[in-house]
Amino acid sequence: NDANVAALGEQWVGAGNNNPNVVFMTLGTGVGGGVIAAGNLIRGVKGAGGELGHITVDFDEPFACTCGKKGCLETVASATGIVNLSRRYADQYAGDAKLKQMIDNGQ
């Protein structure tokens, strides 16, 4: 995936500085990553070795993830996850807050 290629690029010519061990994390609409250990890209089972966004981190009030699990890092740390949390807390702490008004108006 793109995060694996980005990890290889960082290891080769970027901040990894040709280090044989690099962990690269991407944050956007999702959370991804690439892991290089002893100079080798860690692919893992079904290519999921660097899929850091699917580590379970929320056990109390988990959001459903696109992968089918609940409570993945991606559901709270990605841009989409931050919107989910904003909606949850805006509803939980309802009132005349400007943030709640913006969310209700789709902004």
Coordinates of C-alpha atoms in Angstrom, one line a residue:
N1 CA 0.0 0.0 0.0
D2 CA 1.0 3.6 -0.2
A3 CA 2.2 3.8 3.5
N4 CA 4.6 0.9 2.8
V5 CA 6.0 2.7 -0.2
A6 CA 6.3 5.9 1.8
A7 CA 8.1 4.0 4.6
L8 CA 10.6 2.6 2.1
G9 CA 11.1 6.1 0.7
E10 CA 11.7 7.6 4.1
Q11 CA 14.1 4.8 4.9
W12 CA 16.0 5.2 1.6
V13 CA 16.2 9.0 1.1
G14 CA 14.3 10.6 4.0
A15 CA 14.4 10.9 7.7
G16 CA 15.2 7.2 8.1
N17 CA 18.7 8.0 6.7
N18 CA 19.2 4.4 5.5
N19 CA 18.6 3.1 9.0
P20 CA 17.6 -0.6 8.8
N21 CA 14.8 -0.1 11.3
V22 CA 12.1 2.4 10.5
V23 CA 8.4 2.8 11.6
F24 CA 6.5 5.2 9.4
M25 CA 2.9 6.4 10.3
T26 CA 0.4 8.2 8.1
L27 CA -2.5 10.3 9.4
G28 CA -5.3 11.4 7.2
T29 CA -8.8 10.2 6.7
G30 CA -7.4 6.9 8.0
V31 CA -4.3 5.8 9.9
G32 CA -1.7 3.7 8.2
G33 CA 1.9 2.8 8.4
G34 CA 4.9 0.9 7.3
V35 CA 7.4 -1.0 9.3
I36 CA 10.9 -1.9 8.2
A37 CA 13.0 -4.2 10.5
A38 CA 16.5 -5.3 9.7
G39 CA 16.2 -3.7 6.3
N40 CA 13.1 -5.7 5.4
L41 CA 9.5 -4.4 4.9
I42 CA 7.3 -6.2 7.4
R43 CA 4.3 -7.4 5.3
G44 CA 2.5 -9.4 8.0
V45 CA -0.6 -11.6 7.5
K46 CA -2.5 -10.5 4.4
G47 CA -0.2 -7.5 4.0
A48 CA -1.4 -6.0 7.3
G49 CA 2.0 -5.7 9.0
G50 CA 2.0 -1.9 9.1
E51 CA -1.7 -1.3 9.5
L52 CA -1.3 0.6 12.7
G53 CA -4.7 2.1 12.4
H54 CA -6.3 -1.2 13.3
I55 CA -4.7 -1.6 16.7
T56 CA -7.5 -1.7 19.3
V57 CA -7.3 1.3 21.6
D58 CA -10.9 2.2 22.6
F59 CA -12.6 -0.4 24.8
D60 CA -15.1 1.7 26.7
E61 CA -17.2 3.4 23.9
P62 CA -15.8 2.0 20.7
F63 CA -16.7 3.3 17.2
A64 CA -17.2 0.7 14.4
C65 CA -14.3 0.7 12.0
T66 CA -14.3 0.1 8.3
C67 CA -12.4 -3.1 8.8
G68 CA -15.3 -4.6 10.8
K69 CA -13.7 -4.3 14.3
K70 CA -14.6 -1.8 17.0
G71 CA -12.3 0.6 18.8
C72 CA -9.5 0.8 16.2
L73 CA -7.0 3.6 16.5
E74 CA -8.2 4.9 13.2
T75 CA -11.7 5.5 14.6
V76 CA -10.4 8.1 17.0
A77 CA -7.1 9.4 15.6
S78 CA -7.8 9.9 11.9
A79 CA -9.6 13.0 10.6
T80 CA -12.8 11.0 10.4
G81 CA -12.2 9.8 14.0
I82 CA -11.8 13.3 15.3
V83 CA -15.1 14.2 13.6
N84 CA -16.7 11.2 15.3
L85 CA -15.4 12.3 18.7
S86 CA -16.4 15.9 18.2
R87 CA -20.0 14.7 17.4
R88 CA -20.0 12.4 20.4
Y89 CA -18.9 15.1 22.8
A90 CA -20.9 17.9 21.2
D91 CA -24.0 15.7 21.9
Q92 CA -22.9 14.7 25.3
Y93 CA -22.2 18.3 26.4
A94 CA -25.0 19.8 24.4
G95 CA -25.7 23.5 24.8
D96 CA -25.2 26.7 22.9
A97 CA -21.5 26.0 22.2
K98 CA -20.2 27.3 18.9
L99 CA -18.6 23.9 18.1
K100 CA -22.0 22.2 18.5
Q101 CA -23.7 24.7 16.2
M102 CA -21.0 24.2 13.5
I103 CA -21.3 20.4 13.7
D104 CA -25.1 20.6 13.5
N105 CA -24.7 22.9 10.4
G106 CA -22.4 20.4 8.7
Q107 CA -19.3 22.7 8.9

